[in-house]
Amino acid sequence: MSFVRPEAAQTLARWRDFLIATILAGVGSWWIFVSGGLLFWFGFPLIIGAALFCVSGYQRMRFRQGRKGPGIVRIDEGAIAYFGPLSGGIIAQSELRRVVLDGASSPKHWVLSQPGQEEVYIPITAQGADALFDVFSSLPGIQTERMLSLIKDENKKREIVWQKPDSPLPHKKIALN
């Protein structure tokens, strides 16, 4: 039995990184302005860490699109797995060659490509799809802000979000219709 309404719990979950960063910044400020000695010097790195955590939390919040979409995403030991009602697949993170955001689908889908396998289509609203942020942000050369703006964009076309630099696939910034 929960004493928190589901809507309130969902809002708190969405803003959790900001709340944690605010608490950390408050503790750091307390150490700087109230306590003395060694804690005074630990307050400054804590406030800087809280600020960095806040920026990261803001990006994660923009990436999350809800959990009411079809299917489940699981990431385990470098394998990205999607289990959907009509399709699914597993892609090795180390073998990932291209990430495309398909805006023509409803809801939008991530399209992950790996040589020798069919593309895996993952709805951005699938349960666990928010874990893809960590996978995508670790890709070399990805433009995180561009990716986040494409998620919010109402454009109904396919956009290449990231492509492996040594990939034989075309490197042009084109819409794939």
PDB file of C-alpha atoms in Angstrom:
ATOM      1  CA  MET A   1       0.000   0.000   0.000  1.00  0.00           C
ATOM      2  CA  SER A   2       1.385   3.345  -1.021  1.00  0.00           C
ATOM      3  CA  PHE A   3       0.583   6.691   0.557  1.00  0.00           C
ATOM      4  CA  VAL A   4       1.816   8.595  -2.491  1.00  0.00           C
ATOM      5  CA  ARG A   5      -0.438   9.082  -5.501  1.00  0.00           C
ATOM      6  CA  PRO A   6       0.949   7.462  -8.683  1.00  0.00           C
ATOM      7  CA  GLU A   7       1.103  10.847 -10.459  1.00  0.00           C
ATOM      8  CA  ALA A   8       3.131  12.349  -7.592  1.00  0.00           C
ATOM      9  CA  ALA A   9       5.455   9.332  -7.501  1.00  0.00           C
ATOM     10  CA  GLN A  10       5.985   9.636 -11.250  1.00  0.00           C
ATOM     11  CA  THR A  11       6.825  13.345 -10.939  1.00  0.00           C
ATOM     12  CA  LEU A  12       9.238  12.674  -8.064  1.00  0.00           C
ATOM     13  CA  ALA A  13      10.903   9.917 -10.089  1.00  0.00           C
ATOM     14  CA  ARG A  14      11.319  12.263 -13.045  1.00  0.00           C
ATOM     15  CA  TRP A  15      12.919  14.974 -10.898  1.00  0.00           C
ATOM     16  CA  ARG A  16      14.909  12.630  -8.632  1.00  0.00           C
ATOM     17  CA  ASP A  17      18.320  13.665  -9.958  1.00  0.00           C
ATOM     18  CA  PHE A  18      17.532  17.344  -9.313  1.00  0.00           C
ATOM     19  CA  LEU A  19      16.324  16.564  -5.822  1.00  0.00           C
ATOM     20  CA  ILE A  20      19.456  14.567  -5.007  1.00  0.00           C
ATOM     21  CA  ALA A  21      21.666  17.332  -6.441  1.00  0.00           C
ATOM     22  CA  THR A  22      19.832  19.937  -4.371  1.00  0.00           C
ATOM     23  CA  ILE A  23      20.310  17.910  -1.194  1.00  0.00           C
ATOM     24  CA  LEU A  24      24.022  17.421  -1.945  1.00  0.00           C
ATOM     25  CA  ALA A  25      24.467  21.132  -2.673  1.00  0.00           C
ATOM     26  CA  GLY A  26      22.670  21.948   0.595  1.00  0.00           C
ATOM     27  CA  VAL A  27      24.965  19.645   2.577  1.00  0.00           C
ATOM     28  CA  GLY A  28      28.013  21.160   0.852  1.00  0.00           C
ATOM     29  CA  SER A  29      26.793  24.672   1.622  1.00  0.00           C
ATOM     30  CA  TRP A  30      26.156  23.695   5.248  1.00  0.00           C
ATOM     31  CA  TRP A  31      29.696  22.387   5.523  1.00  0.00           C
ATOM     32  CA  ILE A  32      31.115  25.584   4.030  1.00  0.00           C
ATOM     33  CA  PHE A  33      29.073  28.173   5.918  1.00  0.00           C
ATOM     34  CA  VAL A  34      28.296  26.514   9.250  1.00  0.00           C
ATOM     35  CA  SER A  35      30.831  23.867  10.094  1.00  0.00           C
ATOM     36  CA  GLY A  36      34.528  24.431  10.167  1.00  0.00           C
ATOM     37  CA  GLY A  37      37.732  22.521   9.868  1.00  0.00           C
ATOM     38  CA  LEU A  38      38.054  19.700   7.397  1.00  0.00           C
ATOM     39  CA  LEU A  39      34.370  19.651   6.400  1.00  0.00           C
ATOM     40  CA  PHE A  40      34.774  23.226   5.117  1.00  0.00           C
ATOM     41  CA  TRP A  41      37.146  21.988   2.405  1.00  0.00           C
ATOM     42  CA  PHE A  42      34.955  18.993   1.486  1.00  0.00           C
ATOM     43  CA  GLY A  43      31.998  21.320   0.896  1.00  0.00           C
ATOM     44  CA  PHE A  44      33.443  22.835  -2.287  1.00  0.00           C
ATOM     45  CA  PRO A  45      33.947  19.562  -4.196  1.00  0.00           C
ATOM     46  CA  LEU A  46      30.529  18.420  -3.010  1.00  0.00           C
ATOM     47  CA  ILE A  47      28.862  21.508  -4.484  1.00  0.00           C
ATOM     48  CA  ILE A  48      30.768  21.088  -7.763  1.00  0.00           C
ATOM     49  CA  GLY A  49      29.764  17.424  -7.918  1.00  0.00           C
ATOM     50  CA  ALA A  50      26.142  18.364  -7.221  1.00  0.00           C
ATOM     51  CA  ALA A  51      26.205  20.854 -10.098  1.00  0.00           C
ATOM     52  CA  LEU A  52      27.589  18.238 -12.495  1.00  0.00           C
ATOM     53  CA  PHE A  53      25.010  15.728 -11.277  1.00  0.00           C
ATOM     54  CA  CYS A  54      22.286  18.317 -11.866  1.00  0.00           C
ATOM     55  CA  VAL A  55      23.381  18.834 -15.507  1.00  0.00           C
ATOM     56  CA  SER A  56      23.465  15.087 -16.081  1.00  0.00           C
ATOM     57  CA  GLY A  57      20.048  14.741 -14.440  1.00  0.00           C
ATOM     58  CA  TYR A  58      18.601  17.414 -16.716  1.00  0.00           C
ATOM     59  CA  GLN A  59      19.794  15.494 -19.777  1.00  0.00           C
ATOM     60  CA  ARG A  60      18.368  12.233 -18.437  1.00  0.00           C
ATOM     61  CA  MET A  61      15.050  13.918 -17.714  1.00  0.00           C
ATOM     62  CA  ARG A  62      14.855  15.140 -21.313  1.00  0.00           C
ATOM     63  CA  PHE A  63      15.673  11.619 -22.556  1.00  0.00           C
ATOM     64  CA  ARG A  64      12.940   9.864 -20.539  1.00  0.00           C
ATOM     65  CA  GLN A  65       9.689   9.617 -22.454  1.00  0.00           C
ATOM     66  CA  GLY A  66       7.580   7.443 -20.173  1.00  0.00           C
ATOM     67  CA  ARG A  67       7.099   3.713 -19.758  1.00  0.00           C
ATOM     68  CA  LYS A  68       3.747   3.065 -21.341  1.00  0.00           C
ATOM     69  CA  GLY A  69       5.073   1.966 -24.719  1.00  0.00           C
ATOM     70  CA  PRO A  70       5.196  -1.586 -25.997  1.00  0.00           C
ATOM     71  CA  GLY A  71       8.000  -3.915 -24.948  1.00  0.00           C
ATOM     72  CA  ILE A  72      10.838  -4.081 -22.482  1.00  0.00           C
ATOM     73  CA  VAL A  73      14.476  -3.004 -22.873  1.00  0.00           C
ATOM     74  CA  ARG A  74      17.197  -4.767 -20.919  1.00  0.00           C
ATOM     75  CA  ILE A  75      20.895  -3.920 -20.955  1.00  0.00           C
ATOM     76  CA  ASP A  76      23.159  -6.602 -19.566  1.00  0.00           C
ATOM     77  CA  GLU A  77      26.923  -6.986 -19.978  1.00  0.00           C
ATOM     78  CA  GLY A  78      27.109  -4.890 -23.145  1.00  0.00           C
ATOM     79  CA  ALA A  79      24.064  -6.454 -24.803  1.00  0.00           C
ATOM     80  CA  ILE A  80      21.045  -4.301 -25.629  1.00  0.00           C
ATOM     81  CA  ALA A  81      17.957  -6.503 -25.705  1.00  0.00           C
ATOM     82  CA  TYR A  82      14.453  -5.487 -26.736  1.00  0.00           C
ATOM     83  CA  PHE A  83      11.520  -7.811 -26.182  1.00  0.00           C
ATOM     84  CA  GLY A  84       8.387  -6.481 -27.819  1.00  0.00           C
ATOM     85  CA  PRO A  85       4.926  -7.802 -28.560  1.00  0.00           C
ATOM     86  CA  LEU A  86       5.611  -8.057 -32.306  1.00  0.00           C
ATOM     87  CA  SER A  87       9.378  -7.873 -32.672  1.00  0.00           C
ATOM     88  CA  GLY A  88      12.595  -7.868 -30.737  1.00  0.00           C
ATOM     89  CA  GLY A  89      16.274  -8.501 -30.906  1.00  0.00           C
ATOM     90  CA  ILE A  90      19.639  -8.261 -29.247  1.00  0.00           C
ATOM     91  CA  ILE A  91      22.484  -5.968 -30.306  1.00  0.00           C
ATOM     92  CA  ALA A  92      25.995  -6.031 -28.855  1.00  0.00           C
ATOM     93  CA  GLN A  93      26.991  -2.544 -27.748  1.00  0.00           C
ATOM     94  CA  SER A  94      30.531  -3.110 -29.019  1.00  0.00           C
ATOM     95  CA  GLU A  95      29.188  -4.037 -32.477  1.00  0.00           C
ATOM     96  CA  LEU A  96      26.767  -1.120 -32.755  1.00  0.00           C
ATOM     97  CA  ARG A  97      27.332   0.680 -36.068  1.00  0.00           C
ATOM     98  CA  ARG A  98      24.499   3.201 -36.283  1.00  0.00           C
ATOM     99  CA  VAL A  99      21.732   4.721 -34.165  1.00  0.00           C
ATOM    100  CA  VAL A 100      18.777   6.262 -35.989  1.00  0.00           C
ATOM    101  CA  LEU A 101      15.716   7.976 -34.537  1.00  0.00           C
ATOM    102  CA  ASP A 102      12.641   7.111 -36.601  1.00  0.00           C
ATOM    103  CA  GLY A 103      10.196   9.990 -36.180  1.00  0.00           C
ATOM    104  CA  ALA A 104       7.744   8.529 -38.701  1.00  0.00           C
ATOM    105  CA  SER A 105       6.735   5.817 -36.242  1.00  0.00           C
ATOM    106  CA  SER A 106       4.237   6.391 -33.490  1.00  0.00           C
ATOM    107  CA  PRO A 107       5.724   6.465 -30.900  1.00  0.00           C
ATOM    108  CA  LYS A 108       9.176   7.321 -32.194  1.00  0.00           C
ATOM    109  CA  HIS A 109      11.599   4.398 -32.380  1.00  0.00           C
ATOM    110  CA  TRP A 110      15.317   3.962 -31.927  1.00  0.00           C
ATOM    111  CA  VAL A 111      16.724   1.927 -34.816  1.00  0.00           C
ATOM    112  CA  LEU A 112      19.951   0.131 -33.855  1.00  0.00           C
ATOM    113  CA  SER A 113      22.134  -1.380 -36.594  1.00  0.00           C
ATOM    114  CA  GLN A 114      24.780  -4.069 -36.341  1.00  0.00           C
ATOM    115  CA  PRO A 115      26.516  -5.778 -39.281  1.00  0.00           C
ATOM    116  CA  GLY A 116      25.095  -9.155 -40.211  1.00  0.00           C
ATOM    117  CA  GLN A 117      21.853  -8.728 -38.257  1.00  0.00           C
ATOM    118  CA  GLU A 118      18.480  -7.162 -38.805  1.00  0.00           C
ATOM    119  CA  GLU A 119      17.922  -3.724 -37.359  1.00  0.00           C
ATOM    120  CA  VAL A 120      16.314  -3.610 -33.927  1.00  0.00           C
ATOM    121  CA  TYR A 121      13.451  -1.132 -33.517  1.00  0.00           C
ATOM    122  CA  ILE A 122      12.919   0.076 -29.946  1.00  0.00           C
ATOM    123  CA  PRO A 123      10.061   2.468 -29.047  1.00  0.00           C
ATOM    124  CA  ILE A 124      11.331   5.432 -27.035  1.00  0.00           C
ATOM    125  CA  THR A 125       8.490   4.814 -24.578  1.00  0.00           C
ATOM    126  CA  ALA A 126       9.298   1.141 -23.955  1.00  0.00           C
ATOM    127  CA  GLN A 127       9.813   0.088 -20.346  1.00  0.00           C
ATOM    128  CA  GLY A 128      13.521   0.434 -19.542  1.00  0.00           C
ATOM    129  CA  ALA A 129      14.298   2.552 -22.631  1.00  0.00           C
ATOM    130  CA  ASP A 130      15.660   5.304 -20.381  1.00  0.00           C
ATOM    131  CA  ALA A 131      18.686   3.043 -19.745  1.00  0.00           C
ATOM    132  CA  LEU A 132      19.659   3.585 -23.379  1.00  0.00           C
ATOM    133  CA  PHE A 133      20.847   7.076 -22.381  1.00  0.00           C
ATOM    134  CA  ASP A 134      23.916   5.578 -20.700  1.00  0.00           C
ATOM    135  CA  VAL A 135      24.622   3.384 -23.723  1.00  0.00           C
ATOM    136  CA  PHE A 136      24.227   6.226 -26.206  1.00  0.00           C
ATOM    137  CA  SER A 137      26.216   8.746 -24.153  1.00  0.00           C
ATOM    138  CA  SER A 138      29.170   6.337 -24.059  1.00  0.00           C
ATOM    139  CA  LEU A 139      29.365   6.167 -27.871  1.00  0.00           C
ATOM    140  CA  PRO A 140      32.440   7.990 -29.200  1.00  0.00           C
ATOM    141  CA  GLY A 141      31.618  11.318 -30.810  1.00  0.00           C
ATOM    142  CA  ILE A 142      27.876  11.345 -30.107  1.00  0.00           C
ATOM    143  CA  GLN A 143      26.272  14.767 -29.845  1.00  0.00           C
ATOM    144  CA  THR A 144      24.041  14.410 -26.799  1.00  0.00           C
ATOM    145  CA  GLU A 145      22.270  17.758 -27.162  1.00  0.00           C
ATOM    146  CA  ARG A 146      21.431  17.016 -30.805  1.00  0.00           C
ATOM    147  CA  MET A 147      20.030  13.627 -29.802  1.00  0.00           C
ATOM    148  CA  LEU A 148      17.873  15.213 -27.094  1.00  0.00           C
ATOM    149  CA  SER A 149      16.574  17.887 -29.471  1.00  0.00           C
ATOM    150  CA  LEU A 150      15.645  15.229 -32.051  1.00  0.00           C
ATOM    151  CA  ILE A 151      13.548  13.428 -29.431  1.00  0.00           C
ATOM    152  CA  LYS A 152      11.474  16.573 -28.837  1.00  0.00           C
ATOM    153  CA  ASP A 153      11.364  17.528 -32.529  1.00  0.00           C
ATOM    154  CA  GLU A 154       8.001  16.944 -34.236  1.00  0.00           C
ATOM    155  CA  ASN A 155       9.725  16.119 -37.530  1.00  0.00           C
ATOM    156  CA  LYS A 156       8.354  12.929 -39.087  1.00  0.00           C
ATOM    157  CA  LYS A 157      11.504  11.559 -40.675  1.00  0.00           C
ATOM    158  CA  ARG A 158      14.413   9.271 -39.846  1.00  0.00           C
ATOM    159  CA  GLU A 159      17.546  10.984 -38.561  1.00  0.00           C
ATOM    160  CA  ILE A 160      20.963   9.470 -38.015  1.00  0.00           C
ATOM    161  CA  VAL A 161      21.854  10.211 -34.398  1.00  0.00           C
ATOM    162  CA  TRP A 162      25.212   8.466 -34.340  1.00  0.00           C
ATOM    163  CA  GLN A 163      27.324   6.399 -36.685  1.00  0.00           C
ATOM    164  CA  LYS A 164      30.568   4.609 -35.973  1.00  0.00           C
ATOM    165  CA  PRO A 165      33.412   6.575 -37.596  1.00  0.00           C
ATOM    166  CA  ASP A 166      34.981   3.578 -39.378  1.00  0.00           C
ATOM    167  CA  SER A 167      31.622   2.189 -40.497  1.00  0.00           C
ATOM    168  CA  PRO A 168      31.179   1.426 -44.211  1.00  0.00           C
ATOM    169  CA  LEU A 169      27.706   2.950 -43.999  1.00  0.00           C
ATOM    170  CA  PRO A 170      27.278   6.445 -45.538  1.00  0.00           C
ATOM    171  CA  HIS A 171      28.508   9.315 -43.375  1.00  0.00           C
ATOM    172  CA  LYS A 172      26.237  11.984 -44.804  1.00  0.00           C
ATOM    173  CA  LYS A 173      23.805  13.685 -42.478  1.00  0.00           C
ATOM    174  CA  ILE A 174      20.674  12.609 -44.345  1.00  0.00           C
ATOM    175  CA  ALA A 175      17.109  11.733 -43.582  1.00  0.00           C
ATOM    176  CA  LEU A 176      16.345   8.091 -44.277  1.00  0.00           C
ATOM    177  CA  ASN A 177      12.803   7.796 -45.571  1.00  0.00           C
TER     178      ASN A 177
END
